[in-house]
């Protein structure tokens, strides 16, 4: 092989190496760029900026899904999470809330973790879901500590007890993988025939307000999001029937 031919081969080999390395570099660069989180995923940015970015990316269907509640009977077979049902119901859209009322406290945490992982990795935008529990006088899941009902607590006129109960209940909720609680109940009782009298702190609006304030503070101080319920006149349904119509005016409200 003469020098001229050898030189051409060396130059060609060098160019091929450069092209190869350039290709590798561009591939890595594209990977890094694609791996960069969207603004709404960056915890260091202002909340308002993250919300604006997320809202612009969401479809109408995804926005509606964020105010919907995923019920346990849709995705569980008794105590077992059915992943095929979860995929069929949620798809890539996501959900705002999920509960697991039939689950034991022990089984609840692992199931909620699996559901949360699905929301973060299998839905289009990876929006986490609120894990929700009923907790009028302790978490509703088997194995939890149960306390006196609100009507009994209200009769003590000691609102500090509502704060302490919320803090203790929050320990169970955290252990069960729950981050939001459907409590406190702030309904004001006006009809003793109503079947949910025990959920209320009593018939006095001021008393109900003071106890609810203490309970809310207990949950918030313990890292649990409380959802106050229900509507103002909910404790005075016609005929005492739960969820019946309410006949009231502005004075009653």
Tab-separated table of C-alpha atoms in Angstrom:
chain	number	residue	atom	x	y	z
A	1	UNK	CA	0.000	0.000	0.000
A	2	UNK	CA	1.485	3.353	-1.012
A	3	UNK	CA	1.653	6.362	1.264
A	4	UNK	CA	-1.118	8.194	-0.561
A	5	UNK	CA	-3.618	5.368	-0.111
A	6	UNK	CA	-2.630	4.899	3.525
A	7	UNK	CA	-3.081	8.596	4.192
A	8	UNK	CA	-6.567	8.553	2.653
A	9	UNK	CA	-7.559	5.638	4.859
A	10	UNK	CA	-6.253	7.359	7.977
A	11	UNK	CA	-8.181	10.520	7.124
A	12	UNK	CA	-11.352	8.520	6.390
A	13	UNK	CA	-11.036	6.618	9.659
A	14	UNK	CA	-10.533	9.865	11.552
A	15	UNK	CA	-13.609	11.415	9.938
A	16	UNK	CA	-15.710	8.356	10.739
A	17	UNK	CA	-14.640	8.533	14.376
A	18	UNK	CA	-15.558	12.213	14.512
A	19	UNK	CA	-18.951	11.514	12.962
A	20	UNK	CA	-19.536	8.678	15.417
A	21	UNK	CA	-18.553	10.772	18.424
A	22	UNK	CA	-20.671	13.666	17.165
A	23	UNK	CA	-23.631	11.314	16.840
A	24	UNK	CA	-23.113	10.004	20.359
A	25	UNK	CA	-22.841	13.550	21.685
A	26	UNK	CA	-26.038	14.676	19.955
A	27	UNK	CA	-27.878	11.594	21.206
A	28	UNK	CA	-26.764	12.240	24.770
A	29	UNK	CA	-27.663	15.911	24.433
A	30	UNK	CA	-31.146	15.039	23.194
A	31	UNK	CA	-31.552	12.599	26.076
A	32	UNK	CA	-30.544	15.238	28.608
A	33	UNK	CA	-32.873	17.812	27.059
A	34	UNK	CA	-35.779	15.369	27.034
A	35	UNK	CA	-35.041	14.393	30.635
A	36	UNK	CA	-35.404	17.964	31.847
A	37	UNK	CA	-38.590	18.266	33.926
A	38	UNK	CA	-41.368	20.566	32.811
A	39	UNK	CA	-41.753	23.791	34.811
A	40	UNK	CA	-44.718	22.374	36.757
A	41	UNK	CA	-42.475	19.522	37.943
A	42	UNK	CA	-39.769	21.818	39.318
A	43	UNK	CA	-40.251	22.306	43.048
A	44	UNK	CA	-37.917	25.305	43.095
A	45	UNK	CA	-40.190	27.455	40.929
A	46	UNK	CA	-42.991	29.642	42.340
A	47	UNK	CA	-46.259	27.764	42.825
A	48	UNK	CA	-48.179	30.177	40.597
A	49	UNK	CA	-45.739	29.588	37.729
A	50	UNK	CA	-45.962	25.820	38.125
A	51	UNK	CA	-49.765	25.905	38.212
A	52	UNK	CA	-49.959	28.103	35.112
A	53	UNK	CA	-47.649	25.761	33.227
A	54	UNK	CA	-49.589	22.654	34.258
A	55	UNK	CA	-52.985	24.138	33.417
A	56	UNK	CA	-51.804	25.006	29.909
A	57	UNK	CA	-50.746	21.411	29.324
A	58	UNK	CA	-53.925	19.779	30.649
A	59	UNK	CA	-56.780	18.720	28.412
A	60	UNK	CA	-60.378	19.355	29.452
A	61	UNK	CA	-60.747	15.664	30.282
A	62	UNK	CA	-57.688	15.776	32.554
A	63	UNK	CA	-58.993	18.856	34.354
A	64	UNK	CA	-62.353	17.212	35.003
A	65	UNK	CA	-60.593	14.065	36.245
A	66	UNK	CA	-58.837	16.098	38.937
A	67	UNK	CA	-62.150	16.789	40.677
A	68	UNK	CA	-63.336	13.196	40.401
A	69	UNK	CA	-63.211	10.520	43.094
A	70	UNK	CA	-61.879	7.036	42.337
A	71	UNK	CA	-63.936	4.617	44.434
A	72	UNK	CA	-62.477	1.446	45.861
A	73	UNK	CA	-65.115	-0.805	44.314
A	74	UNK	CA	-63.898	0.284	40.874
A	75	UNK	CA	-60.348	-1.033	41.327
A	76	UNK	CA	-60.294	-3.501	44.247
A	77	UNK	CA	-61.332	-7.118	44.583
A	78	UNK	CA	-62.059	-7.145	48.313
A	79	UNK	CA	-58.583	-6.544	49.846
A	80	UNK	CA	-56.631	-6.864	46.596
A	81	UNK	CA	-55.832	-4.082	44.148
A	82	UNK	CA	-56.740	-5.164	40.620
A	83	UNK	CA	-54.129	-3.534	38.388
A	84	UNK	CA	-56.046	-4.365	35.229
A	85	UNK	CA	-59.095	-2.535	36.581
A	86	UNK	CA	-56.892	0.370	37.648
A	87	UNK	CA	-55.460	0.659	34.147
A	88	UNK	CA	-58.886	0.356	32.524
A	89	UNK	CA	-60.506	2.991	34.756
A	90	UNK	CA	-57.679	5.524	35.008
A	91	UNK	CA	-55.828	5.048	31.721
A	92	UNK	CA	-53.423	7.935	31.104
A	93	UNK	CA	-55.827	10.591	32.365
A	94	UNK	CA	-55.350	10.386	36.135
A	95	UNK	CA	-57.733	11.084	39.004
A	96	UNK	CA	-57.934	13.683	41.746
A	97	UNK	CA	-58.848	11.485	44.706
A	98	UNK	CA	-58.817	7.810	45.662
A	99	UNK	CA	-60.122	5.986	48.732
A	100	UNK	CA	-59.900	2.419	49.987
A	101	UNK	CA	-62.641	2.136	52.604
A	102	UNK	CA	-62.887	-1.687	52.695
A	103	UNK	CA	-59.148	-2.094	53.225
A	104	UNK	CA	-57.565	-2.897	56.555
A	105	UNK	CA	-55.128	-0.328	57.843
A	106	UNK	CA	-52.265	-2.757	57.294
A	107	UNK	CA	-53.177	-3.369	53.652
A	108	UNK	CA	-54.046	0.230	52.929
A	109	UNK	CA	-50.539	1.681	52.827
A	110	UNK	CA	-49.125	-0.741	50.248
A	111	UNK	CA	-52.185	-0.403	48.020
A	112	UNK	CA	-52.141	3.388	48.135
A	113	UNK	CA	-48.434	3.358	47.285
A	114	UNK	CA	-49.076	1.231	44.184
A	115	UNK	CA	-51.879	3.533	43.068
A	116	UNK	CA	-49.720	6.604	43.620
A	117	UNK	CA	-46.869	5.074	41.621
A	118	UNK	CA	-49.294	4.415	38.776
A	119	UNK	CA	-50.475	8.034	38.800
A	120	UNK	CA	-46.904	9.335	38.754
A	121	UNK	CA	-45.478	7.016	36.107
A	122	UNK	CA	-48.348	5.802	33.922
A	123	UNK	CA	-50.507	8.891	33.439
A	124	UNK	CA	-49.629	11.500	30.822
A	125	UNK	CA	-48.752	14.341	33.192
A	126	UNK	CA	-47.812	12.344	36.293
A	127	UNK	CA	-50.041	14.308	38.668
A	128	UNK	CA	-50.140	12.683	42.135
A	129	UNK	CA	-53.507	11.685	43.558
A	130	UNK	CA	-54.981	12.642	46.929
A	131	UNK	CA	-55.334	9.499	49.062
A	132	UNK	CA	-58.499	9.994	51.103
A	133	UNK	CA	-59.975	8.419	54.233
A	134	UNK	CA	-63.130	8.830	56.294
A	135	UNK	CA	-62.309	9.802	59.845
A	136	UNK	CA	-65.190	11.239	61.828
A	137	UNK	CA	-63.894	9.800	65.098
A	138	UNK	CA	-60.754	7.958	64.045
A	139	UNK	CA	-59.676	6.483	60.723
A	140	UNK	CA	-62.327	4.207	59.218
A	141	UNK	CA	-59.793	1.501	58.359
A	142	UNK	CA	-59.675	-1.642	60.459
A	143	UNK	CA	-56.952	-1.542	63.096
A	144	UNK	CA	-57.242	2.196	63.753
A	145	UNK	CA	-57.800	3.880	67.102
A	146	UNK	CA	-61.462	4.822	67.572
A	147	UNK	CA	-62.535	7.848	69.624
A	148	UNK	CA	-65.897	9.157	70.884
A	149	UNK	CA	-68.204	10.631	68.243
A	150	UNK	CA	-68.385	14.394	67.732
A	151	UNK	CA	-71.664	14.758	69.618
A	152	UNK	CA	-69.968	13.304	72.711
A	153	UNK	CA	-66.858	15.412	72.238
A	154	UNK	CA	-68.950	18.556	71.841
A	155	UNK	CA	-70.700	17.869	75.139
A	156	UNK	CA	-67.381	18.355	76.954
A	157	UNK	CA	-67.151	21.997	75.763
A	158	UNK	CA	-63.393	21.390	75.640
A	159	UNK	CA	-62.259	22.105	72.088
A	160	UNK	CA	-58.654	21.190	72.948
A	161	UNK	CA	-59.796	17.561	72.870
A	162	UNK	CA	-60.719	17.943	69.199
A	163	UNK	CA	-57.186	19.134	68.469
A	164	UNK	CA	-55.596	16.218	70.336
A	165	UNK	CA	-57.880	13.691	68.676
A	166	UNK	CA	-57.003	15.021	65.216
A	167	UNK	CA	-53.274	14.794	65.944
A	168	UNK	CA	-53.589	11.201	67.155
A	169	UNK	CA	-55.796	10.213	64.226
A	170	UNK	CA	-53.243	11.736	61.859
A	171	UNK	CA	-50.662	9.218	63.089
A	172	UNK	CA	-52.905	6.368	61.921
A	173	UNK	CA	-53.612	8.107	58.623
A	174	UNK	CA	-49.926	8.580	57.851
A	175	UNK	CA	-49.247	4.931	58.684
A	176	UNK	CA	-52.011	3.971	56.245
A	177	UNK	CA	-50.674	6.142	53.424
A	178	UNK	CA	-53.475	8.704	53.623
A	179	UNK	CA	-52.993	12.416	53.050
A	180	UNK	CA	-56.522	13.803	53.174
A	181	UNK	CA	-59.406	13.196	55.554
A	182	UNK	CA	-63.139	13.731	55.012
A	183	UNK	CA	-63.524	15.609	58.282
A	184	UNK	CA	-64.439	17.521	60.336
A	185	UNK	CA	-68.209	17.417	60.110
A	186	UNK	CA	-69.426	20.957	60.775
A	187	UNK	CA	-73.153	20.358	60.274
A	188	UNK	CA	-75.383	22.096	62.806
A	189	UNK	CA	-78.120	19.761	64.055
A	190	UNK	CA	-81.645	21.132	63.768
A	191	UNK	CA	-83.688	17.927	63.616
A	192	UNK	CA	-83.051	15.048	66.026
A	193	UNK	CA	-84.657	12.643	63.566
A	194	UNK	CA	-81.693	13.137	61.261
A	195	UNK	CA	-79.696	9.909	61.172
A	196	UNK	CA	-76.308	11.599	61.367
A	197	UNK	CA	-76.714	13.598	64.555
A	198	UNK	CA	-73.719	11.855	66.127
A	199	UNK	CA	-71.424	13.287	63.442
A	200	UNK	CA	-72.135	16.855	64.549
A	201	UNK	CA	-70.732	18.715	67.532
A	202	UNK	CA	-74.224	19.893	68.423
A	203	UNK	CA	-76.976	22.377	67.701
A	204	UNK	CA	-75.056	25.576	68.422
A	205	UNK	CA	-73.253	27.160	65.442
A	206	UNK	CA	-70.641	28.807	67.644
A	207	UNK	CA	-69.805	25.550	69.426
A	208	UNK	CA	-69.559	23.681	66.117
A	209	UNK	CA	-67.297	26.386	64.728
A	210	UNK	CA	-64.901	26.374	67.688
A	211	UNK	CA	-64.544	22.588	67.689
A	212	UNK	CA	-64.138	22.452	63.913
A	213	UNK	CA	-61.409	25.083	64.085
A	214	UNK	CA	-59.481	23.037	66.648
A	215	UNK	CA	-59.879	19.820	64.671
A	216	UNK	CA	-58.728	21.454	61.436
A	217	UNK	CA	-55.666	22.888	63.161
A	218	UNK	CA	-54.816	19.463	64.570
A	219	UNK	CA	-54.865	17.882	61.129
A	220	UNK	CA	-52.929	20.684	59.458
A	221	UNK	CA	-50.273	20.705	62.180
A	222	UNK	CA	-49.901	16.953	61.610
A	223	UNK	CA	-49.541	17.109	57.824
A	224	UNK	CA	-53.056	15.963	56.895
A	225	UNK	CA	-55.385	17.917	54.608
A	226	UNK	CA	-58.881	18.224	56.165
A	227	UNK	CA	-62.036	18.510	54.062
A	228	UNK	CA	-64.782	20.239	56.028
A	229	UNK	CA	-68.284	18.924	55.378
A	230	UNK	CA	-71.135	19.324	54.522
A	231	UNK	CA	-73.177	22.256	53.228
A	232	UNK	CA	-74.553	24.742	55.747
A	233	UNK	CA	-78.132	23.444	56.171
A	234	UNK	CA	-77.236	19.773	55.753
A	235	UNK	CA	-78.198	19.055	59.368
A	236	UNK	CA	-81.818	20.088	58.867
A	237	UNK	CA	-83.274	17.891	56.100
A	238	UNK	CA	-87.019	17.621	55.586
A	239	UNK	CA	-88.464	14.845	57.717
A	240	UNK	CA	-85.029	14.172	59.196
A	241	UNK	CA	-84.136	12.095	56.129
A	242	UNK	CA	-80.468	12.150	55.184
A	243	UNK	CA	-79.812	13.970	51.884
A	244	UNK	CA	-83.426	15.160	51.688
A	245	UNK	CA	-84.237	18.703	50.588
A	246	UNK	CA	-83.818	21.535	53.080
A	247	UNK	CA	-86.353	24.310	53.587
A	248	UNK	CA	-84.467	27.331	54.892
A	249	UNK	CA	-83.757	30.979	54.251
A	250	UNK	CA	-80.829	33.332	54.674
A	251	UNK	CA	-81.600	33.740	58.384
A	252	UNK	CA	-81.205	30.002	58.943
A	253	UNK	CA	-77.928	29.955	57.039
